[in-house]
């Protein structure tokens, strides 16, 4: 069992912001995808078949050290501990104090911390590299730490994932099997039968892309850290329910559904508890008449996908600058979105952390801010002449949605 501590560069201080990393451009080959262009990757592999990339990020370092990850697992984050001691699978949910975790000298355990990108700029910067996929699909960056022999068992996921090895080695076996039945007796998803057809040992910088439903099992060889870049794909039932709530909440259906139930032809009944057939017919006809426009769907999708996760809390600046000083600073360093901010847009509106607003008047710069997640100082020079724009940006700064400074 290796006792060597994880190597880690000096933690950047508060004033040092990680170097900007922009997503690769769609038509340029990139090492991240094994020298495919993002366009080729999306066409040939995305949602279709696995791809192993050796040295996707050759100078990779774990975004968080082991100790930083353990500390984060003690906070208000989604963390799980999976142990495989004496051939028994067990799972516990965090938060975990350092003393809750097994010793790093003990074999076969894994700590998984979800949503690290919301807590750390280096993790967020890593996630940014995958923005050749639309933001609405990007979910989070999970980091797993495992001791020798650690893993979470052979399983499948319902979502696409990039598994990036960031420290130590992990042996992955994968299989495109049809039988995805799970062992019923376990607290975690483990396949009853695993039939791997390929196997690789991943070293730091190597990456494996898996589309949904590919069976996989990754076992640490020595102390190991893996980053999972995960995607989201809400079910039809989730989207339908949320859409109807959205429409009802905004009164978009009130005109259509204003007519109350009427039953002038209702006869007297001997079975008062029975649902009247006429009621079922009338409500069915009423529901069939509910209509909406594509712009309602777009506005719903913008608010739904830009809604921060329930655990997200924005941190307004502790000692906010006044508006004049804010403008002065932004003129020097530019602005960037906070790592937790979700900003989306279409041609009518923009959606900022779950709120919809009209795009009119902001078309020249807001899409750029949303796509690149920053506004360079020289861009801000032009914007600073418009007091309604500076007032809006200042409001976002006071709310903790944007920050002064270069991008992540
Ligand atoms: C892990 O990082 O240990 C597991 C990730 C996965 O299999 O999805
Ligand atoms: Co998985």
Short mmCIF file of C-alpha atoms and ligand atoms in Angstrom, two decimals:
data_model
loop_
_atom_site.label_atom_id
_atom_site.label_comp_id
_atom_site.label_asym_id
_atom_site.label_seq_id
_atom_site.Cartn_x
_atom_site.Cartn_y
_atom_site.Cartn_z
CA UNK A 1 0.00 0.00 0.00
CA UNK A 2 1.65 3.29 -1.02
CA UNK A 3 2.19 5.71 1.84
CA UNK A 4 3.45 8.51 -0.38
CA UNK A 5 1.26 11.61 -0.01
CA UNK A 6 -0.43 12.90 -3.14
CA UNK A 7 1.75 15.29 -5.06
CA UNK A 8 0.15 18.62 -5.39
CA UNK A 9 1.21 22.03 -6.65
CA UNK A 10 1.04 24.93 -4.28
CA UNK A 11 -2.53 25.99 -3.78
CA UNK A 12 -3.14 29.24 -5.63
CA UNK A 13 -3.73 32.07 -3.20
CA UNK A 14 -6.95 34.03 -3.26
CA UNK A 15 -5.51 36.65 -5.59
CA UNK A 16 -4.21 34.03 -8.04
CA UNK A 17 -6.94 32.93 -10.36
CA UNK A 18 -6.35 29.72 -12.38
CA UNK A 19 -5.18 30.29 -15.95
CA UNK A 20 -8.09 30.74 -18.35
CA UNK A 21 -8.99 27.50 -20.13
CA UNK A 22 -11.40 27.85 -23.00
CA UNK A 23 -13.19 24.85 -24.51
CA UNK A 24 -11.57 23.55 -27.70
CA UNK A 25 -13.02 25.00 -30.86
CA UNK A 26 -15.38 22.57 -32.70
CA UNK A 27 -13.25 22.16 -35.81
CA UNK A 28 -9.76 21.95 -34.37
CA UNK A 29 -8.24 18.59 -33.42
CA UNK A 30 -7.60 18.43 -29.69
CA UNK A 31 -5.48 16.13 -27.51
CA UNK A 32 -8.43 16.13 -25.09
CA UNK A 33 -10.34 13.95 -27.55
CA UNK A 34 -7.42 11.91 -28.91
CA UNK A 35 -6.79 14.44 -31.71
CA UNK A 36 -10.33 14.30 -32.95
CA UNK A 37 -12.09 17.62 -33.37
CA UNK A 38 -15.01 18.15 -30.99
CA UNK A 39 -17.24 18.04 -34.09
CA UNK A 40 -15.89 14.58 -35.03
CA UNK A 41 -16.18 13.35 -31.45
CA UNK A 42 -19.81 14.45 -31.21
CA UNK A 43 -20.60 12.87 -34.55
CA UNK A 44 -18.82 9.56 -34.05
CA UNK A 45 -18.79 8.87 -30.29
CA UNK A 46 -21.15 11.07 -28.25
CA UNK A 47 -24.04 8.90 -26.99
CA UNK A 48 -22.83 6.12 -29.32
CA UNK A 49 -19.64 4.36 -28.27
CA UNK A 50 -16.78 4.51 -25.76
CA UNK A 51 -13.52 6.27 -26.49
CA UNK A 52 -10.23 5.79 -24.68
CA UNK A 53 -7.90 8.78 -24.91
CA UNK A 54 -4.30 8.44 -23.80
CA UNK A 55 -2.85 11.69 -22.43
CA UNK A 56 -6.00 13.74 -22.96
CA UNK A 57 -4.47 16.28 -20.57
CA UNK A 58 -0.79 15.44 -20.35
CA UNK A 59 0.20 17.81 -17.55
CA UNK A 60 -2.82 16.97 -15.40
CA UNK A 61 -2.78 17.41 -11.64
CA UNK A 62 -5.58 16.58 -9.27
CA UNK A 63 -7.61 19.80 -8.92
CA UNK A 64 -7.78 19.15 -5.16
CA UNK A 65 -5.25 17.37 -3.00
CA UNK A 66 -6.37 14.34 -0.99
CA UNK A 67 -6.59 16.43 2.18
CA UNK A 68 -8.57 19.18 0.47
CA UNK A 69 -11.02 16.59 -0.86
CA UNK A 70 -11.40 15.03 2.60
CA UNK A 71 -12.03 18.48 4.05
CA UNK A 72 -14.65 19.23 1.41
CA UNK A 73 -16.39 15.93 2.21
CA UNK A 74 -16.96 17.25 5.73
CA UNK A 75 -18.99 20.20 4.38
CA UNK A 76 -22.39 20.57 2.88
CA UNK A 77 -21.60 18.59 -0.31
CA UNK A 78 -22.96 15.37 -1.72
CA UNK A 79 -20.40 12.78 -0.61
CA UNK A 80 -20.50 8.99 -0.48
CA UNK A 81 -18.16 6.44 1.01
CA UNK A 82 -18.10 3.01 -0.63
CA UNK A 83 -16.21 0.22 1.07
CA UNK A 84 -15.52 -3.29 -0.11
CA UNK A 85 -14.12 -4.89 3.01
CA UNK A 86 -14.17 -8.67 3.42
CA UNK A 87 -16.01 -8.94 0.11
CA UNK A 88 -18.98 -6.90 1.42
CA UNK A 89 -20.24 -3.79 -0.37
CA UNK A 90 -21.31 -0.93 1.89
CA UNK A 91 -22.23 2.67 1.23
CA UNK A 92 -22.63 5.65 3.54
CA UNK A 93 -23.67 9.21 2.77
CA UNK A 94 -21.70 12.26 3.99
CA UNK A 95 -20.86 14.70 5.38
CA UNK A 96 -17.78 12.90 6.72
CA UNK A 97 -15.49 14.23 9.41
CA UNK A 98 -11.87 13.15 8.83
CA UNK A 99 -12.32 10.60 11.64
CA UNK A 100 -15.30 9.00 9.81
CA UNK A 101 -13.08 7.94 6.91
CA UNK A 102 -11.10 4.70 6.99
CA UNK A 103 -7.33 4.96 7.22
CA UNK A 104 -5.55 5.68 3.94
CA UNK A 105 -3.50 2.57 4.73
CA UNK A 106 -6.63 0.40 4.51
CA UNK A 107 -7.34 -1.16 1.11
CA UNK A 108 -10.53 -1.09 -0.95
CA UNK A 109 -12.47 2.04 -0.14
CA UNK A 110 -13.60 4.99 -2.20
CA UNK A 111 -14.75 8.48 -1.31
CA UNK A 112 -16.88 10.16 -3.99
CA UNK A 113 -17.53 13.90 -3.82
CA UNK A 114 -20.09 15.33 -6.21
CA UNK A 115 -20.30 18.93 -7.54
CA UNK A 116 -16.70 19.89 -6.73
CA UNK A 117 -16.89 22.53 -9.50
CA UNK A 118 -19.27 24.53 -7.30
CA UNK A 119 -16.68 24.75 -4.55
CA UNK A 120 -13.38 25.14 -6.29
CA UNK A 121 -12.20 27.27 -9.21
CA UNK A 122 -9.62 24.67 -10.33
CA UNK A 123 -12.34 22.02 -10.60
CA UNK A 124 -14.58 24.49 -12.44
CA UNK A 125 -11.69 25.26 -14.85
CA UNK A 126 -11.42 21.55 -15.65
CA UNK A 127 -15.13 21.33 -16.36
CA UNK A 128 -14.84 24.31 -18.73
CA UNK A 129 -12.78 22.19 -21.12
CA UNK A 130 -15.90 20.16 -21.86
CA UNK A 131 -18.04 23.08 -22.95
CA UNK A 132 -18.01 21.88 -26.55
CA UNK A 133 -21.17 20.16 -25.23
CA UNK A 134 -24.01 22.65 -24.53
CA UNK A 135 -24.16 23.94 -20.94
CA UNK A 136 -27.66 22.54 -20.46
CA UNK A 137 -26.17 19.03 -20.69
CA UNK A 138 -23.24 19.61 -18.35
CA UNK A 139 -23.92 18.41 -14.83
CA UNK A 140 -20.93 18.45 -12.55
CA UNK A 141 -17.41 17.38 -11.76
CA UNK A 142 -17.17 14.53 -9.28
CA UNK A 143 -13.86 13.52 -7.73
CA UNK A 144 -13.29 10.05 -6.38
CA UNK A 145 -10.43 9.10 -4.13
CA UNK A 146 -9.66 5.40 -3.71
CA UNK A 147 -7.11 3.30 -1.92
CA UNK A 148 -5.54 0.27 -3.59
CA UNK A 149 -8.26 -2.14 -4.77
CA UNK A 150 -10.98 0.52 -4.29
CA UNK A 151 -13.90 0.87 -6.69
CA UNK A 152 -17.67 1.13 -6.67
CA UNK A 153 -18.38 -2.24 -8.29
CA UNK A 154 -19.33 -3.10 -11.85
CA UNK A 155 -22.31 -0.94 -12.82
CA UNK A 156 -23.76 1.22 -15.55
CA UNK A 157 -24.81 4.86 -15.53
CA UNK A 158 -27.77 6.44 -17.28
CA UNK A 159 -25.71 9.45 -18.33
CA UNK A 160 -22.64 10.12 -20.44
CA UNK A 161 -19.41 10.47 -18.52
CA UNK A 162 -15.77 11.35 -19.11
CA UNK A 163 -13.58 9.52 -16.58
CA UNK A 164 -10.34 11.44 -16.31
CA UNK A 165 -7.49 9.89 -14.34
CA UNK A 166 -5.84 12.66 -12.33
CA UNK A 167 -3.64 10.79 -9.87
CA UNK A 168 -2.34 7.23 -9.63
CA UNK A 169 -3.68 4.39 -11.75
CA UNK A 170 -7.06 2.77 -12.26
CA UNK A 171 -7.82 -0.36 -14.25
CA UNK A 172 -11.06 0.00 -16.21
CA UNK A 173 -12.96 -2.86 -17.70
CA UNK A 174 -16.01 -2.14 -19.83
CA UNK A 175 -18.66 -4.18 -21.62
CA UNK A 176 -21.55 -3.40 -23.94
CA UNK A 177 -23.71 -6.13 -22.41
CA UNK A 178 -27.49 -6.28 -22.75
CA UNK A 179 -28.14 -7.78 -19.32
CA UNK A 180 -28.09 -4.80 -16.98
CA UNK A 181 -29.85 -6.49 -14.06
CA UNK A 182 -28.59 -5.40 -10.66
CA UNK A 183 -27.86 -7.30 -7.47
CA UNK A 184 -31.01 -6.74 -5.38
CA UNK A 185 -29.37 -7.11 -1.98
CA UNK A 186 -26.90 -4.23 -2.08
CA UNK A 187 -27.00 -0.56 -1.03
CA UNK A 188 -25.42 0.47 -4.36
CA UNK A 189 -25.89 -0.38 -8.02
CA UNK A 190 -23.79 -3.48 -8.78
CA UNK A 191 -24.43 -5.66 -11.83
CA UNK A 192 -25.46 -9.28 -11.26
CA UNK A 193 -23.28 -10.41 -14.16
CA UNK A 194 -20.45 -8.37 -15.59
CA UNK A 195 -19.02 -9.43 -18.93
CA UNK A 196 -16.20 -7.04 -19.80
CA UNK A 197 -14.95 -7.06 -23.35
CA UNK A 198 -12.20 -4.44 -23.04
CA UNK A 199 -9.69 -3.52 -20.37
CA UNK A 200 -7.19 -0.67 -19.93
CA UNK A 201 -4.94 0.67 -17.21
CA UNK A 202 -5.38 4.44 -17.05
CA UNK A 203 -2.55 6.66 -15.88
CA UNK A 204 -2.68 10.36 -14.97
CA UNK A 205 -3.91 12.35 -17.97
CA UNK A 206 -5.66 9.37 -19.62
CA UNK A 207 -9.42 9.57 -20.09
CA UNK A 208 -12.26 7.22 -20.91
CA UNK A 209 -15.53 8.45 -22.41
CA UNK A 210 -18.58 6.24 -21.83
CA UNK A 211 -22.04 6.76 -23.30
CA UNK A 212 -25.03 5.78 -21.13
CA UNK A 213 -25.61 2.12 -20.26
CA UNK A 214 -22.11 0.80 -20.91
CA UNK A 215 -21.20 -1.55 -18.06
CA UNK A 216 -17.96 -0.53 -16.35
CA UNK A 217 -15.77 -1.28 -13.39
CA UNK A 218 -12.76 0.78 -12.33
CA UNK A 219 -10.37 -0.58 -9.73
CA UNK A 220 -7.63 1.54 -8.19
CA UNK A 221 -4.09 0.24 -8.45
CA UNK A 222 -2.49 2.04 -5.53
CA UNK A 223 -3.79 5.38 -4.28
CA UNK A 224 -5.90 6.91 -7.04
CA UNK A 225 -7.99 9.93 -7.93
CA UNK A 226 -10.41 10.10 -10.84
CA UNK A 227 -12.49 13.05 -12.04
CA UNK A 228 -15.87 12.26 -13.58
CA UNK A 229 -17.30 14.90 -15.86
CA UNK A 230 -20.99 14.07 -15.72
CA UNK A 231 -23.93 15.12 -17.85
CA UNK A 232 -27.60 15.59 -17.18
CA UNK A 233 -30.58 14.42 -19.19
CA UNK A 234 -33.87 14.95 -17.35
CA UNK A 235 -36.57 12.40 -18.08
CA UNK A 236 -39.63 13.22 -20.16
CA UNK A 237 -41.76 12.87 -17.04
CA UNK A 238 -39.59 15.36 -15.10
CA UNK A 239 -39.67 17.87 -17.97
CA UNK A 240 -43.41 17.50 -18.51
CA UNK A 241 -44.23 17.96 -14.84
CA UNK A 242 -41.91 20.93 -14.47
CA UNK A 243 -43.21 22.53 -17.67
CA UNK A 244 -46.82 22.34 -16.48
CA UNK A 245 -45.83 23.85 -13.11
CA UNK A 246 -43.98 26.60 -14.94
CA UNK A 247 -47.00 27.39 -17.13
CA UNK A 248 -49.43 27.32 -14.21
CA UNK A 249 -47.18 29.40 -11.93
CA UNK A 250 -46.87 32.14 -14.52
CA UNK A 251 -50.58 32.12 -15.23
CA UNK A 252 -49.90 31.11 -18.85
CA UNK A 253 -52.78 28.64 -18.74
CA UNK A 254 -55.23 30.62 -16.66
CA UNK A 255 -57.10 31.95 -19.73
CA UNK A 256 -57.48 28.47 -21.11
CA UNK A 257 -58.44 26.87 -17.80
CA UNK A 258 -60.63 29.65 -16.41
CA UNK A 259 -63.96 27.94 -17.15
CA UNK A 260 -65.25 26.19 -14.02
CA UNK A 261 -66.88 22.77 -14.16
CA UNK A 262 -70.58 22.92 -15.13
CA UNK A 263 -73.09 20.10 -14.89
CA UNK A 264 -76.64 21.34 -15.61
CA UNK A 265 -77.60 17.85 -16.82
CA UNK A 266 -76.31 15.98 -13.75
CA UNK A 267 -79.01 13.50 -12.61
CA UNK A 268 -79.53 12.55 -8.95
CA UNK A 269 -77.28 9.62 -7.97
CA UNK A 270 -77.48 6.51 -5.85
CA UNK A 271 -73.66 6.10 -5.78
CA UNK A 272 -72.51 9.50 -4.53
CA UNK A 273 -68.88 8.37 -4.10
CA UNK A 274 -68.47 7.38 -7.73
CA UNK A 275 -66.67 9.81 -10.08
CA UNK A 276 -69.23 11.18 -12.57
CA UNK A 277 -68.49 10.06 -16.14
CA UNK A 278 -69.40 13.57 -17.35
CA UNK A 279 -66.68 15.07 -15.15
CA UNK A 280 -64.04 12.80 -16.66
CA UNK A 281 -65.22 13.62 -20.18
CA UNK A 282 -65.36 17.36 -19.59
CA UNK A 283 -61.91 17.57 -17.99
CA UNK A 284 -60.40 15.35 -20.71
CA UNK A 285 -61.81 17.72 -23.34
CA UNK A 286 -60.52 20.72 -21.37
CA UNK A 287 -56.99 19.23 -21.07
CA UNK A 288 -56.92 18.39 -24.76
CA UNK A 289 -57.42 22.09 -25.47
CA UNK A 290 -54.42 23.24 -23.42
CA UNK A 291 -51.92 24.71 -25.85
CA UNK A 292 -48.61 26.53 -25.68
CA UNK A 293 -46.18 28.22 -28.00
CA UNK A 294 -42.54 27.32 -28.70
CA UNK A 295 -41.53 30.50 -26.84
CA UNK A 296 -43.16 29.14 -23.66
CA UNK A 297 -41.15 25.94 -24.04
CA UNK A 298 -37.93 27.94 -24.65
CA UNK A 299 -38.56 30.16 -21.62
CA UNK A 300 -39.32 27.14 -19.46
CA UNK A 301 -36.14 25.36 -20.61
CA UNK A 302 -34.03 28.47 -19.95
CA UNK A 303 -35.33 28.89 -16.41
CA UNK A 304 -35.27 25.16 -15.68
CA UNK A 305 -31.70 24.57 -16.87
CA UNK A 306 -30.31 27.75 -15.34
CA UNK A 307 -31.80 27.01 -11.92
CA UNK A 308 -28.91 26.43 -9.49
CA UNK A 309 -28.88 23.14 -7.57
CA UNK A 310 -30.74 23.39 -4.24
CA UNK A 311 -27.48 23.35 -2.26
CA UNK A 312 -26.06 26.40 -4.06
CA UNK A 313 -25.67 29.56 -2.01
CA UNK A 314 -24.15 32.63 -3.63
CA UNK A 315 -21.68 34.61 -1.60
CA UNK A 316 -22.05 38.36 -2.05
CA UNK A 317 -18.74 40.23 -1.64
CA UNK A 318 -17.97 40.71 2.06
CA UNK A 319 -17.07 44.37 1.61
CA UNK A 320 -18.63 45.38 -1.71
CA UNK A 321 -17.09 48.25 -3.63
CA UNK A 322 -19.39 51.15 -4.38
CA UNK A 323 -20.59 51.35 -7.97
CA UNK A 324 -17.96 53.88 -9.08
CA UNK A 325 -15.09 51.77 -7.65
CA UNK A 326 -16.66 48.62 -9.14
CA UNK A 327 -16.60 50.25 -12.60
CA UNK A 328 -13.01 51.43 -12.10
CA UNK A 329 -11.87 47.92 -11.15
CA UNK A 330 -13.78 46.22 -13.96
CA UNK A 331 -12.16 48.63 -16.42
CA UNK A 332 -8.80 47.29 -15.28
CA UNK A 333 -9.43 43.56 -14.95
CA UNK A 334 -12.74 42.75 -16.64
CA UNK A 335 -15.50 40.60 -15.16
CA UNK A 336 -16.18 36.91 -14.85
CA UNK A 337 -19.15 34.80 -13.90
CA UNK A 338 -19.00 33.22 -10.47
CA UNK A 339 -18.25 29.49 -10.79
CA UNK A 340 -21.78 28.70 -9.53
CA UNK A 341 -23.57 31.01 -11.95
CA UNK A 342 -25.54 29.54 -14.82
CA UNK A 343 -26.22 32.01 -17.62
CA UNK A 344 -28.07 30.83 -20.74
CA UNK A 345 -29.76 32.68 -23.57
CA UNK A 346 -31.81 32.34 -26.71
CA UNK A 347 -32.67 35.04 -29.25
CA UNK A 348 -35.37 36.59 -27.03
CA UNK A 349 -34.28 36.24 -23.46
CA UNK A 350 -31.49 35.45 -21.07
CA UNK A 351 -31.76 33.19 -18.05
CA UNK A 352 -29.59 33.96 -15.07
CA UNK A 353 -29.67 31.49 -12.18
CA UNK A 354 -33.29 30.56 -12.81
CA UNK A 355 -34.59 34.06 -13.65
CA UNK A 356 -35.81 35.00 -17.10
CA UNK A 357 -35.21 38.50 -18.54
CA UNK A 358 -35.53 40.10 -21.94
CA UNK A 359 -32.40 40.23 -24.06
CA UNK A 360 -33.38 43.48 -25.79
CA UNK A 361 -30.57 46.01 -25.50
CA UNK A 362 -28.08 43.43 -24.18
CA UNK A 363 -27.61 41.44 -27.39
CA UNK A 364 -24.19 42.95 -28.10
CA UNK A 365 -22.46 41.60 -25.03
CA UNK A 366 -24.57 39.20 -23.00
CA UNK A 367 -24.21 36.17 -25.31
CA UNK A 368 -20.43 36.72 -25.21
CA UNK A 369 -20.43 36.83 -21.41
CA UNK A 370 -22.58 33.68 -21.28
CA UNK A 371 -20.47 31.74 -23.80
CA UNK A 372 -17.02 32.69 -22.55
CA UNK A 373 -18.07 33.30 -18.92
CA UNK A 374 -16.03 36.50 -18.84
CA UNK A 375 -15.89 40.02 -20.21
CA UNK A 376 -12.47 41.36 -21.00
CA UNK A 377 -11.56 44.78 -19.65
CA UNK A 378 -11.45 46.26 -23.17
CA UNK A 379 -15.05 45.10 -23.77
CA UNK A 380 -16.12 46.63 -20.53
CA UNK A 381 -14.70 50.01 -21.63
CA UNK A 382 -17.44 50.34 -24.26
CA UNK A 383 -20.13 49.01 -21.92
CA UNK A 384 -19.15 51.35 -19.13
CA UNK A 385 -20.61 54.29 -21.11
CA UNK A 386 -24.11 52.87 -20.63
CA UNK A 387 -25.28 53.46 -17.08
CA UNK A 388 -28.13 50.95 -17.33
CA UNK A 389 -25.60 48.24 -18.18
CA UNK A 390 -23.18 49.16 -15.40
CA UNK A 391 -26.10 49.32 -12.93
CA UNK A 392 -27.20 45.83 -13.98
CA UNK A 393 -23.69 44.40 -13.72
CA UNK A 394 -23.21 46.09 -10.37
CA UNK A 395 -26.41 44.46 -9.12
CA UNK A 396 -25.07 41.05 -10.21
CA UNK A 397 -21.76 41.79 -8.51
CA UNK A 398 -23.53 42.67 -5.23
CA UNK A 399 -25.53 39.42 -5.47
CA UNK A 400 -22.32 37.38 -5.90
CA UNK A 401 -23.26 36.24 -9.43
CA UNK A 402 -20.29 37.90 -11.11
CA UNK A 403 -16.86 38.84 -9.90
CA UNK A 404 -14.21 41.32 -10.82
CA UNK A 405 -11.21 39.69 -12.47
CA UNK A 406 -10.06 37.52 -15.35
CA UNK A 407 -11.80 34.24 -16.14
CA UNK A 408 -11.25 30.91 -14.37
C1 LIG B 1 -15.26 6.32 -9.61
O1 LIG B 1 -14.75 7.38 -9.96
O2 LIG B 1 -14.75 5.64 -8.72
C2 LIG B 1 -16.50 5.80 -10.21
C3 LIG B 1 -17.00 6.57 -11.34
C4 LIG B 1 -17.96 5.78 -12.18
O3 LIG B 1 -17.78 4.61 -12.40
O4 LIG B 1 -18.92 6.34 -12.72
CO1 LIG B 2 -20.07 4.84 -13.43
#
